């Protein structure tokens, strides 16, 4: 699929309401949350309206019989919650900023779909129904376990009782559930059967919807983790130069040798296959080389994972950049996300070239990615939902392995630090361009020094 900067494809009147359809424990909240993060990451304003959380305002921890279709009080409250969610969604669109709203609701009847479709049409909003159908008992059970341990509905409750209650709740929904059928061919919809093993797509009309559908069809909900690491300290890092294609330093090599053990220590379930991704630059390939040797895992080199291209500044230090291109240095601090190096790239450019990586990552299971600071910040921002203006300033230390585990309600993060010193390559906004010198007279890395060491003295990579 062609990569186009999403800011340029939004016409003034394109508003889409993505309506999740499916029984509980079919991964709807996971798909909603991911779609929202993805859209935000590519620059499309999106928000999830979760009917369950509106209902929770009135009935924080309902018992399963609340969801019985014959329970009138329950029925009234659930209907009120759906209406409140839809009204808020329409006001959000009318306020002018929204482009995609995701309605995460459980009641899946034809009548309810028609009601949503009509309300949206009146407000000039396109609807895209996304139905998740799943009859794989193992997958459903995994999902139930996930929900009962992470859903606000069951906070502080006995997990066994919660699971039982949740299964009863699902039975109540099953009584009224209606799948999208041939009578609804006039709707735009996607049906995902057993999480992407079969996908049926009907009537996709615009570019943004097709992008979104392409993204959603790549998702799976099998448990997995993604590990992220920067390359080991490079020779350029010792002198504070940016870019280039240098070798790793001696300490970088020590990190490369420590990486397989660090990965093991982070916790790998038995019989787990982990694929190794690096950029095409020496420092990442060298950092990952022992992983390959020790584990025999499959290894891929991606050009799209290469470091942000610093154009004319490639090979210079920050002091030299501040001296030669003072306006650029200041402009970059002003809006680092959009600042593009002369003849090089901006963070926004990196996000656009990383999109196929994200798609591939969604399709994959366990992956360890060894890459560069700017690239890693962009990938991390996608998983952890970091806003664009913050992501370029995030600190991603050298010689540290980050383990991300996607869950139904967000992503868990753990960090494992190798006990191998490195120059700090982080520079705070507006700080000086002075390089943290790294000589025999100053053998400690800034990270190990007393807290009085101002981080502003440290340097950043990109
Ligand atoms: C679902 O929606 C339909 C139609 O709006 C309604 O009649 C039904 O009671 C609702 N059921 C649940 C479980 O919310
Ligand atoms: C670390 O080295 C790499 C090149 O090997 C470079 O891209 C990065 O900017 C360097 N960081 C610092 C602070 O020198
Ligand atoms: C990196 O190391 C190799 C082998 O030691 C050497 O041949 C090469 O010149 C080095 N490259 C750089 C850019 O220093």
Tab-separated table of C-alpha atoms and ligand atoms in Angstrom:
chain	number	residue	atom	x	y	z
A	1	UNK	CA	0.000	0.000	0.000
A	2	UNK	CA	1.364	3.428	-0.960
A	3	UNK	CA	2.506	5.508	1.951
A	4	UNK	CA	0.982	8.922	2.061
A	5	UNK	CA	1.268	11.417	4.862
A	6	UNK	CA	-2.198	11.139	6.380
A	7	UNK	CA	-2.444	14.865	7.031
A	8	UNK	CA	-2.857	15.436	3.313
A	9	UNK	CA	-5.656	12.992	2.694
A	10	UNK	CA	-8.173	14.267	5.190
A	11	UNK	CA	-10.762	16.317	3.408
A	12	UNK	CA	-12.683	18.753	5.599
A	13	UNK	CA	-15.779	16.629	5.783
A	14	UNK	CA	-14.388	13.132	6.239
A	15	UNK	CA	-15.626	11.837	9.570
A	16	UNK	CA	-15.766	8.158	10.297
A	17	UNK	CA	-17.409	6.296	13.139
A	18	UNK	CA	-15.917	2.834	13.536
A	19	UNK	CA	-18.488	0.663	15.302
A	20	UNK	CA	-17.163	-2.445	17.017
A	21	UNK	CA	-19.490	-5.436	16.777
A	22	UNK	CA	-19.065	-8.726	18.611
A	23	UNK	CA	-19.623	-10.668	21.801
A	24	UNK	CA	-17.502	-9.942	24.879
A	25	UNK	CA	-13.986	-11.423	24.930
A	26	UNK	CA	-13.594	-11.196	21.162
A	27	UNK	CA	-10.826	-8.624	21.323
A	28	UNK	CA	-12.997	-5.575	20.558
A	29	UNK	CA	-11.412	-3.302	23.153
A	30	UNK	CA	-7.978	-4.384	22.053
A	31	UNK	CA	-8.758	-3.612	18.406
A	32	UNK	CA	-10.320	-0.254	19.372
A	33	UNK	CA	-7.393	0.776	21.509
A	34	UNK	CA	-4.865	-0.225	18.880
A	35	UNK	CA	-6.706	1.485	16.045
A	36	UNK	CA	-6.823	4.692	18.088
A	37	UNK	CA	-3.097	4.566	18.845
A	38	UNK	CA	-2.271	3.819	15.230
A	39	UNK	CA	-4.366	6.725	13.965
A	40	UNK	CA	-2.875	9.129	16.511
A	41	UNK	CA	0.585	7.965	15.556
A	42	UNK	CA	0.051	8.672	11.846
A	43	UNK	CA	-1.449	12.080	12.733
A	44	UNK	CA	-5.208	11.439	12.453
A	45	UNK	CA	-7.181	12.710	15.490
A	46	UNK	CA	-9.091	9.733	16.865
A	47	UNK	CA	-10.909	8.813	20.068
A	48	UNK	CA	-12.552	5.741	21.561
A	49	UNK	CA	-16.050	6.061	23.032
A	50	UNK	CA	-16.502	3.045	25.249
A	51	UNK	CA	-20.137	2.373	26.106
A	52	UNK	CA	-19.015	0.161	28.998
A	53	UNK	CA	-17.301	3.076	30.690
A	54	UNK	CA	-20.455	5.235	30.381
A	55	UNK	CA	-22.442	2.377	31.912
A	56	UNK	CA	-19.815	2.074	34.666
A	57	UNK	CA	-20.627	5.630	35.773
A	58	UNK	CA	-24.055	4.415	36.880
A	59	UNK	CA	-23.336	0.800	37.666
A	60	UNK	CA	-19.659	0.360	38.530
A	61	UNK	CA	-19.583	-3.396	39.150
A	62	UNK	CA	-22.768	-5.032	37.858
A	63	UNK	CA	-23.537	-8.719	38.326
A	64	UNK	CA	-24.128	-10.853	35.252
A	65	UNK	CA	-27.947	-10.655	35.556
A	66	UNK	CA	-27.683	-6.915	34.889
A	67	UNK	CA	-27.006	-7.975	31.291
A	68	UNK	CA	-30.031	-10.287	31.065
A	69	UNK	CA	-32.244	-8.965	28.220
A	70	UNK	CA	-35.283	-9.435	30.525
A	71	UNK	CA	-33.825	-7.243	33.253
A	72	UNK	CA	-35.704	-3.998	32.525
A	73	UNK	CA	-33.720	-1.750	34.816
A	74	UNK	CA	-30.478	-3.089	33.347
A	75	UNK	CA	-31.835	-2.648	29.842
A	76	UNK	CA	-32.755	1.004	30.515
A	77	UNK	CA	-29.329	1.791	31.942
A	78	UNK	CA	-27.533	0.105	29.095
A	79	UNK	CA	-29.571	1.984	26.538
A	80	UNK	CA	-28.887	5.282	28.345
A	81	UNK	CA	-25.165	4.521	28.294
A	82	UNK	CA	-25.219	3.836	24.537
A	83	UNK	CA	-27.098	7.080	23.906
A	84	UNK	CA	-24.742	9.108	26.063
A	85	UNK	CA	-21.723	7.667	24.246
A	86	UNK	CA	-23.176	8.422	20.828
A	87	UNK	CA	-24.210	11.963	21.810
A	88	UNK	CA	-20.744	12.712	23.147
A	89	UNK	CA	-19.237	11.322	19.985
A	90	UNK	CA	-21.374	13.564	17.786
A	91	UNK	CA	-20.510	16.645	19.895
A	92	UNK	CA	-16.853	15.727	19.614
A	93	UNK	CA	-17.123	15.640	15.820
A	94	UNK	CA	-19.115	18.875	15.791
A	95	UNK	CA	-16.439	20.588	17.841
A	96	UNK	CA	-14.368	20.198	14.687
A	97	UNK	CA	-11.227	18.321	15.649
A	98	UNK	CA	-12.230	14.706	15.335
A	99	UNK	CA	-11.721	12.586	12.241
A	100	UNK	CA	-12.260	9.019	13.474
A	101	UNK	CA	-14.365	7.946	16.453
A	102	UNK	CA	-14.373	4.357	17.594
A	103	UNK	CA	-17.538	3.201	19.294
A	104	UNK	CA	-16.658	0.275	21.495
A	105	UNK	CA	-19.966	-1.304	22.498
A	106	UNK	CA	-21.155	-4.830	23.084
A	107	UNK	CA	-24.805	-4.877	22.182
A	108	UNK	CA	-24.783	-6.275	18.692
A	109	UNK	CA	-28.242	-6.423	17.231
A	110	UNK	CA	-29.409	-5.340	13.786
A	111	UNK	CA	-31.754	-2.849	15.349
A	112	UNK	CA	-28.933	-1.257	17.308
A	113	UNK	CA	-26.730	-1.056	14.203
A	114	UNK	CA	-29.475	0.596	12.246
A	115	UNK	CA	-30.005	3.100	15.030
A	116	UNK	CA	-26.280	3.991	15.059
A	117	UNK	CA	-26.140	4.146	11.268
A	118	UNK	CA	-29.093	6.537	11.142
A	119	UNK	CA	-27.827	8.786	13.928
A	120	UNK	CA	-24.441	9.015	12.182
A	121	UNK	CA	-25.899	9.646	8.711
A	122	UNK	CA	-27.970	12.529	10.084
A	123	UNK	CA	-24.784	14.032	11.470
A	124	UNK	CA	-22.903	13.466	8.198
A	125	UNK	CA	-20.646	10.808	9.670
A	126	UNK	CA	-19.710	7.665	7.768
A	127	UNK	CA	-20.021	4.382	9.627
A	128	UNK	CA	-17.633	1.460	9.387
A	129	UNK	CA	-18.746	-1.668	11.253
A	130	UNK	CA	-15.967	-3.955	12.422
A	131	UNK	CA	-17.239	-7.340	13.568
A	132	UNK	CA	-14.978	-9.713	15.452
A	133	UNK	CA	-16.248	-13.278	15.350
A	134	UNK	CA	-14.438	-15.989	17.236
A	135	UNK	CA	-15.347	-19.613	17.868
A	136	UNK	CA	-11.871	-20.725	18.901
A	137	UNK	CA	-12.470	-21.685	22.544
A	138	UNK	CA	-8.809	-21.328	23.511
A	139	UNK	CA	-8.645	-17.799	22.192
A	140	UNK	CA	-11.862	-16.869	23.978
A	141	UNK	CA	-10.573	-18.319	27.250
A	142	UNK	CA	-7.285	-16.438	26.921
A	143	UNK	CA	-9.303	-13.307	26.376
A	144	UNK	CA	-11.568	-13.942	29.342
A	145	UNK	CA	-8.524	-14.418	31.551
A	146	UNK	CA	-7.073	-11.200	30.209
A	147	UNK	CA	-10.294	-9.256	30.746
A	148	UNK	CA	-10.988	-10.552	34.228
A	149	UNK	CA	-7.504	-9.597	35.349
A	150	UNK	CA	-7.410	-6.164	33.722
A	151	UNK	CA	-10.999	-4.879	33.339
A	152	UNK	CA	-12.187	-2.150	35.728
A	153	UNK	CA	-15.441	-4.141	36.142
A	154	UNK	CA	-13.605	-6.774	38.160
A	155	UNK	CA	-11.104	-4.686	40.028
A	156	UNK	CA	-10.329	-6.216	43.418
A	157	UNK	CA	-12.548	-9.266	42.902
A	158	UNK	CA	-11.744	-12.946	43.201
A	159	UNK	CA	-10.429	-13.969	39.759
A	160	UNK	CA	-12.282	-17.311	39.740
A	161	UNK	CA	-15.615	-15.681	40.547
A	162	UNK	CA	-14.886	-12.914	38.066
A	163	UNK	CA	-14.268	-15.437	35.284
A	164	UNK	CA	-17.483	-17.276	36.109
A	165	UNK	CA	-19.473	-14.052	36.204
A	166	UNK	CA	-17.958	-12.973	32.929
A	167	UNK	CA	-18.918	-16.248	31.227
A	168	UNK	CA	-22.492	-15.746	32.426
A	169	UNK	CA	-22.456	-12.214	31.109
A	170	UNK	CA	-21.375	-13.509	27.717
A	171	UNK	CA	-24.299	-16.004	27.737
A	172	UNK	CA	-26.702	-13.116	28.201
A	173	UNK	CA	-25.297	-11.322	25.210
A	174	UNK	CA	-25.384	-14.514	23.145
A	175	UNK	CA	-29.193	-14.597	23.599
A	176	UNK	CA	-29.606	-11.415	21.543
A	177	UNK	CA	-26.478	-11.374	19.393
A	178	UNK	CA	-26.996	-10.995	15.658
A	179	UNK	CA	-24.086	-11.213	13.261
A	180	UNK	CA	-23.901	-8.807	10.298
A	181	UNK	CA	-25.676	-10.577	7.434
A	182	UNK	CA	-26.695	-10.205	3.795
A	183	UNK	CA	-29.535	-7.895	4.738
A	184	UNK	CA	-26.912	-5.317	5.735
A	185	UNK	CA	-24.939	-5.119	2.492
A	186	UNK	CA	-25.594	-1.383	2.280
A	187	UNK	CA	-23.253	-0.848	5.248
A	188	UNK	CA	-19.521	-0.538	5.039
A	189	UNK	CA	-18.178	-3.380	7.134
A	190	UNK	CA	-15.325	-5.753	7.896
A	191	UNK	CA	-15.801	-9.150	9.481
A	192	UNK	CA	-12.779	-10.629	11.184
A	193	UNK	CA	-13.195	-14.337	11.772
A	194	UNK	CA	-10.944	-15.917	14.399
A	195	UNK	CA	-8.770	-12.838	14.540
A	196	UNK	CA	-7.766	-12.355	10.987
A	197	UNK	CA	-7.723	-15.948	9.731
A	198	UNK	CA	-10.635	-14.992	7.460
A	199	UNK	CA	-11.540	-11.411	6.613
A	200	UNK	CA	-14.645	-10.286	4.742
A	201	UNK	CA	-14.687	-6.703	3.510
A	202	UNK	CA	-17.789	-4.976	2.173
A	203	UNK	CA	-18.154	-1.580	0.471
A	204	UNK	CA	-15.072	0.329	1.608
A	205	UNK	CA	-15.365	3.736	-0.015
A	206	UNK	CA	-12.563	6.077	0.995
A	207	UNK	CA	-8.820	6.040	1.435
A	208	UNK	CA	-8.781	6.510	5.192
A	209	UNK	CA	-11.203	3.603	5.743
A	210	UNK	CA	-9.188	1.333	3.510
A	211	UNK	CA	-5.999	2.201	5.401
A	212	UNK	CA	-7.725	1.483	8.663
A	213	UNK	CA	-9.151	-1.802	7.419
A	214	UNK	CA	-5.726	-2.835	6.169
A	215	UNK	CA	-4.326	-2.113	9.616
A	216	UNK	CA	-7.101	-3.949	11.457
A	217	UNK	CA	-6.799	-7.026	9.285
A	218	UNK	CA	-3.146	-7.338	10.276
A	219	UNK	CA	-3.904	-7.512	14.000
A	220	UNK	CA	-3.874	-10.668	16.035
A	221	UNK	CA	-4.457	-11.246	19.749
A	222	UNK	CA	-2.051	-14.080	20.425
A	223	UNK	CA	0.066	-13.373	23.507
A	224	UNK	CA	3.540	-12.111	22.609
A	225	UNK	CA	6.207	-9.581	23.533
A	226	UNK	CA	8.315	-7.106	21.624
A	227	UNK	CA	11.805	-6.242	22.827
A	228	UNK	CA	13.479	-2.981	21.883
A	229	UNK	CA	17.131	-2.090	22.207
A	230	UNK	CA	19.355	0.636	20.886
A	231	UNK	CA	22.663	-0.438	19.392
A	232	UNK	CA	25.607	-0.699	21.777
A	233	UNK	CA	27.685	2.417	22.214
A	234	UNK	CA	29.308	3.294	18.901
A	235	UNK	CA	32.700	4.793	18.120
A	236	UNK	CA	30.952	7.968	16.987
A	237	UNK	CA	29.283	8.183	20.379
A	238	UNK	CA	32.640	8.521	22.049
A	239	UNK	CA	33.314	11.715	20.158
A	240	UNK	CA	29.720	12.929	20.042
A	241	UNK	CA	29.352	12.752	16.277
A	242	UNK	CA	25.969	11.950	14.765
A	243	UNK	CA	24.999	9.735	11.853
A	244	UNK	CA	27.604	7.814	9.908
A	245	UNK	CA	28.065	4.084	9.924
A	246	UNK	CA	30.669	3.489	12.604
A	247	UNK	CA	31.527	0.295	14.451
A	248	UNK	CA	30.471	-0.252	18.040
A	249	UNK	CA	32.983	0.685	20.729
A	250	UNK	CA	34.557	-1.777	23.125
A	251	UNK	CA	31.780	-1.163	25.621
A	252	UNK	CA	29.256	-1.459	22.819
A	253	UNK	CA	30.704	-4.869	22.097
A	254	UNK	CA	30.418	-5.784	25.787
A	255	UNK	CA	26.716	-4.912	25.561
A	256	UNK	CA	26.346	-7.008	22.406
A	257	UNK	CA	27.823	-9.949	24.278
A	258	UNK	CA	25.553	-9.338	27.278
A	259	UNK	CA	22.382	-9.035	25.182
A	260	UNK	CA	21.502	-12.751	24.860
A	261	UNK	CA	21.610	-13.157	28.653
A	262	UNK	CA	19.669	-9.945	29.190
A	263	UNK	CA	16.997	-11.252	26.828
A	264	UNK	CA	16.802	-14.549	28.710
A	265	UNK	CA	16.577	-12.718	32.029
A	266	UNK	CA	13.645	-10.652	30.763
A	267	UNK	CA	11.553	-13.816	30.660
A	268	UNK	CA	10.900	-15.851	27.531
A	269	UNK	CA	8.126	-18.449	27.687
A	270	UNK	CA	9.336	-21.975	26.784
A	271	UNK	CA	9.479	-22.870	23.079
A	272	UNK	CA	9.171	-19.254	22.078
A	273	UNK	CA	10.572	-18.295	18.715
A	274	UNK	CA	11.987	-14.792	18.617
A	275	UNK	CA	12.784	-13.059	15.352
A	276	UNK	CA	15.619	-10.503	15.329
A	277	UNK	CA	15.282	-7.266	13.386
A	278	UNK	CA	18.093	-4.763	12.881
A	279	UNK	CA	18.718	-1.786	10.613
A	280	UNK	CA	21.203	-2.093	7.760
A	281	UNK	CA	23.837	-0.098	9.681
A	282	UNK	CA	26.896	-1.754	11.226
A	283	UNK	CA	26.244	-0.725	14.797
A	284	UNK	CA	22.891	-2.527	15.033
A	285	UNK	CA	24.046	-5.619	13.152
A	286	UNK	CA	27.099	-5.842	15.405
A	287	UNK	CA	24.958	-5.395	18.505
A	288	UNK	CA	22.663	-8.258	17.484
A	289	UNK	CA	25.335	-10.625	16.196
A	290	UNK	CA	25.691	-12.719	19.361
A	291	UNK	CA	21.946	-13.090	19.620
A	292	UNK	CA	22.026	-14.769	16.295
A	293	UNK	CA	25.008	-16.930	17.145
A	294	UNK	CA	23.608	-18.054	20.473
A	295	UNK	CA	20.030	-18.713	19.595
A	296	UNK	CA	19.927	-19.422	15.907
A	297	UNK	CA	16.853	-17.215	15.645
A	298	UNK	CA	15.856	-15.867	12.272
A	299	UNK	CA	17.318	-12.459	11.536
A	300	UNK	CA	16.141	-9.639	9.247
A	301	UNK	CA	17.811	-6.357	8.262
A	302	UNK	CA	15.484	-3.473	7.446
A	303	UNK	CA	16.471	-0.285	5.641
A	304	UNK	CA	13.357	1.301	7.176
A	305	UNK	CA	14.961	0.854	10.614
A	306	UNK	CA	18.019	2.970	9.700
A	307	UNK	CA	18.633	6.035	11.841
A	308	UNK	CA	16.967	9.383	11.105
A	309	UNK	CA	18.956	10.888	8.230
A	310	UNK	CA	20.669	14.031	9.484
A	311	UNK	CA	21.491	15.238	5.954
A	312	UNK	CA	24.271	17.860	5.833
A	313	UNK	CA	24.823	17.385	9.566
A	314	UNK	CA	25.791	13.737	9.190
A	315	UNK	CA	29.136	13.130	10.885
A	316	UNK	CA	29.114	16.433	12.811
A	317	UNK	CA	28.933	16.926	16.558
A	318	UNK	CA	26.135	18.992	18.116
A	319	UNK	CA	28.643	21.762	18.868
A	320	UNK	CA	29.584	21.864	15.209
A	321	UNK	CA	25.923	21.925	14.177
A	322	UNK	CA	25.169	24.757	16.619
A	323	UNK	CA	28.122	26.660	15.180
A	324	UNK	CA	27.560	26.004	11.477
A	325	UNK	CA	23.763	26.051	11.424
A	326	UNK	CA	22.661	28.057	14.469
A	327	UNK	CA	19.129	28.756	13.136
A	328	UNK	CA	18.622	25.086	12.406
A	329	UNK	CA	19.760	24.124	15.862
A	330	UNK	CA	17.216	26.524	17.393
A	331	UNK	CA	14.454	25.563	14.943
A	332	UNK	CA	14.928	21.924	15.823
A	333	UNK	CA	14.472	22.660	19.516
A	334	UNK	CA	11.340	24.647	18.691
A	335	UNK	CA	9.531	21.844	16.875
A	336	UNK	CA	11.645	18.749	16.898
A	337	UNK	CA	8.920	16.488	15.546
A	338	UNK	CA	8.516	18.448	12.322
A	339	UNK	CA	12.037	19.814	11.934
A	340	UNK	CA	13.705	18.300	8.893
A	341	UNK	CA	17.517	18.308	8.635
A	342	UNK	CA	18.760	19.991	5.441
A	343	UNK	CA	18.937	17.182	2.946
A	344	UNK	CA	17.736	14.764	5.619
A	345	UNK	CA	14.646	13.733	7.556
A	346	UNK	CA	12.295	14.809	10.341
A	347	UNK	CA	10.666	12.599	12.966
A	348	UNK	CA	7.471	12.845	10.947
A	349	UNK	CA	9.335	11.453	7.916
A	350	UNK	CA	10.620	8.591	10.047
A	351	UNK	CA	7.097	7.720	11.202
A	352	UNK	CA	5.930	7.533	7.588
A	353	UNK	CA	8.752	5.213	6.581
A	354	UNK	CA	8.186	3.096	9.695
A	355	UNK	CA	4.574	2.359	8.861
A	356	UNK	CA	5.306	-0.884	6.992
A	357	UNK	CA	7.434	-1.935	9.971
A	358	UNK	CA	4.480	-1.390	12.288
A	359	UNK	CA	2.209	-3.405	9.968
A	360	UNK	CA	4.721	-6.242	9.869
A	361	UNK	CA	5.182	-6.033	13.615
A	362	UNK	CA	1.432	-6.368	14.126
A	363	UNK	CA	1.380	-9.472	11.957
A	364	UNK	CA	4.365	-10.996	13.788
A	365	UNK	CA	4.625	-12.587	17.207
A	366	UNK	CA	7.834	-12.302	19.293
A	367	UNK	CA	10.350	-9.853	17.864
A	368	UNK	CA	13.481	-8.183	19.213
A	369	UNK	CA	14.356	-4.958	17.411
A	370	UNK	CA	17.855	-3.535	17.643
A	371	UNK	CA	17.826	-0.070	16.164
A	372	UNK	CA	18.627	3.621	16.667
A	373	UNK	CA	17.438	6.230	19.115
A	374	UNK	CA	15.114	8.274	16.867
A	375	UNK	CA	13.619	5.155	15.270
A	376	UNK	CA	13.184	3.498	18.622
A	377	UNK	CA	11.425	6.586	19.991
A	378	UNK	CA	8.930	6.418	17.121
A	379	UNK	CA	8.237	2.702	17.593
A	380	UNK	CA	7.971	3.140	21.356
A	381	UNK	CA	5.590	6.087	20.907
A	382	UNK	CA	3.313	3.869	18.814
A	383	UNK	CA	3.086	1.150	21.458
A	384	UNK	CA	2.963	3.404	24.499
A	385	UNK	CA	0.753	6.109	22.988
A	386	UNK	CA	3.236	8.954	23.501
A	387	UNK	CA	2.032	12.254	21.972
A	388	UNK	CA	3.939	13.509	18.918
A	389	UNK	CA	5.335	16.623	20.568
A	390	UNK	CA	6.819	14.539	23.392
A	391	UNK	CA	8.174	11.541	21.541
A	392	UNK	CA	11.335	13.188	20.124
A	393	UNK	CA	12.416	14.174	23.642
A	394	UNK	CA	11.958	10.810	25.267
A	395	UNK	CA	14.972	9.293	26.921
A	396	UNK	CA	15.868	5.861	25.620
A	397	UNK	CA	19.117	4.957	27.368
A	398	UNK	CA	21.913	2.952	25.764
A	399	UNK	CA	22.594	-0.572	27.020
A	400	UNK	CA	19.024	-1.143	28.175
A	401	UNK	CA	16.540	-3.716	26.906
A	402	UNK	CA	12.879	-2.683	26.879
A	403	UNK	CA	10.243	-5.422	26.896
A	404	UNK	CA	6.742	-4.489	25.755
A	405	UNK	CA	3.828	-6.876	26.229
A	406	UNK	CA	0.539	-5.828	24.596
A	407	UNK	CA	-2.544	-6.404	26.805
A	408	UNK	CA	-6.249	-5.799	26.230
A	409	UNK	CA	-6.146	-2.480	28.070
A	410	UNK	CA	-2.712	-1.113	27.129
A	411	UNK	CA	0.903	-2.258	26.915
A	412	UNK	CA	3.026	-3.473	29.835
A	413	UNK	CA	6.580	-2.223	29.911
A	414	UNK	CA	9.655	-3.600	31.676
A	415	UNK	CA	13.232	-2.366	31.384
A	416	UNK	CA	16.377	-4.426	31.878
A	417	UNK	CA	19.586	-2.508	32.240
A	418	UNK	CA	22.902	-4.138	31.379
A	419	UNK	CA	25.566	-3.184	33.838
A	420	UNK	CA	27.768	-1.705	31.126
A	421	UNK	CA	28.517	2.014	31.150
A	422	UNK	CA	27.959	4.192	28.085
A	423	UNK	CA	28.012	7.878	27.260
A	424	UNK	CA	24.616	9.376	27.837
A	425	UNK	CA	23.325	10.559	24.495
A	426	UNK	CA	20.344	12.466	25.821
A	427	UNK	CA	20.085	16.237	25.570
A	428	UNK	CA	17.156	18.134	27.099
A	429	UNK	CA	15.187	20.717	25.147
A	430	UNK	CA	16.943	24.082	25.079
A	431	UNK	CA	20.120	22.735	26.630
A	432	UNK	CA	23.622	23.444	25.418
A	433	UNK	CA	25.261	21.475	22.670
A	434	UNK	CA	28.252	20.529	24.760
A	435	UNK	CA	29.260	16.932	24.510
A	436	UNK	CA	29.613	14.917	27.702
A	437	UNK	CA	33.283	14.248	27.471
A	438	UNK	CA	34.399	10.766	27.848
A	439	UNK	CA	38.048	10.485	28.702
A	440	UNK	CA	40.251	8.645	31.130
A	441	UNK	CA	39.945	11.640	33.440
A	442	UNK	CA	36.184	11.269	33.430
A	443	UNK	CA	35.676	7.547	33.225
A	444	UNK	CA	32.187	7.316	34.659
A	445	UNK	CA	29.196	7.513	32.404
A	446	UNK	CA	26.877	10.433	33.223
A	447	UNK	CA	24.182	7.970	34.204
A	448	UNK	CA	26.380	6.697	36.988
A	449	UNK	CA	27.375	10.068	38.294
A	450	UNK	CA	25.865	11.883	41.230
A	451	UNK	CA	22.353	13.234	40.624
A	452	UNK	CA	23.782	16.761	40.776
A	453	UNK	CA	25.050	16.165	37.246
A	454	UNK	CA	22.570	18.182	35.229
A	455	UNK	CA	21.036	16.117	32.428
A	456	UNK	CA	21.313	19.245	30.279
A	457	UNK	CA	25.032	18.568	30.103
A	458	UNK	CA	24.431	15.266	28.448
A	459	UNK	CA	24.142	14.797	24.760
A	460	UNK	CA	21.515	13.300	22.631
A	461	UNK	CA	21.815	11.242	19.570
A	462	UNK	CA	19.200	12.528	17.183
B	1	LIG	C1	-29.586	-4.182	22.446
B	1	LIG	O1	-30.230	-3.267	21.599
B	1	LIG	C2	-31.558	-3.609	21.242
B	1	LIG	C3	-32.038	-2.606	20.219
B	1	LIG	O2	-31.653	-1.284	20.497
B	1	LIG	C4	-32.393	-3.663	22.513
B	1	LIG	O3	-33.732	-3.996	22.211
B	1	LIG	C5	-31.792	-4.732	23.421
B	1	LIG	O4	-32.485	-4.856	24.617
B	1	LIG	C6	-30.332	-4.382	23.733
B	1	LIG	N1	-29.728	-5.450	24.512
B	1	LIG	C7	-28.713	-5.304	25.362
B	1	LIG	C8	-28.217	-6.543	26.029
B	1	LIG	O5	-28.216	-4.214	25.599
B	2	LIG	C1	26.047	7.643	18.682
B	2	LIG	O1	26.572	7.100	17.481
B	2	LIG	C2	25.736	7.049	16.351
B	2	LIG	C3	26.619	6.674	15.179
B	2	LIG	O2	27.384	5.586	15.428
B	2	LIG	C4	25.109	8.385	16.042
B	2	LIG	O3	24.081	8.226	15.096
B	2	LIG	C5	24.565	9.018	17.297
B	2	LIG	O4	24.095	10.298	16.992
B	2	LIG	C6	25.665	9.062	18.343
B	2	LIG	N1	25.271	9.823	19.512
B	2	LIG	C7	26.065	10.726	20.082
B	2	LIG	C8	25.551	11.468	21.214
B	2	LIG	O5	27.170	10.947	19.696
B	3	LIG	C1	35.009	-1.271	11.522
B	3	LIG	O1	35.774	-2.395	11.851
B	3	LIG	C2	36.278	-3.108	10.738
B	3	LIG	C3	36.929	-4.398	11.221
B	3	LIG	O2	37.576	-4.213	12.435
B	3	LIG	C4	37.249	-2.230	9.979
B	3	LIG	O3	37.778	-2.891	8.849
B	3	LIG	C5	36.499	-0.976	9.528
B	3	LIG	O4	37.372	-0.077	8.890
B	3	LIG	C6	35.830	-0.294	10.703
B	3	LIG	N1	34.973	0.742	10.186
B	3	LIG	C7	34.947	1.973	10.637
B	3	LIG	C8	33.984	2.905	9.993
B	3	LIG	O5	35.660	2.340	11.560
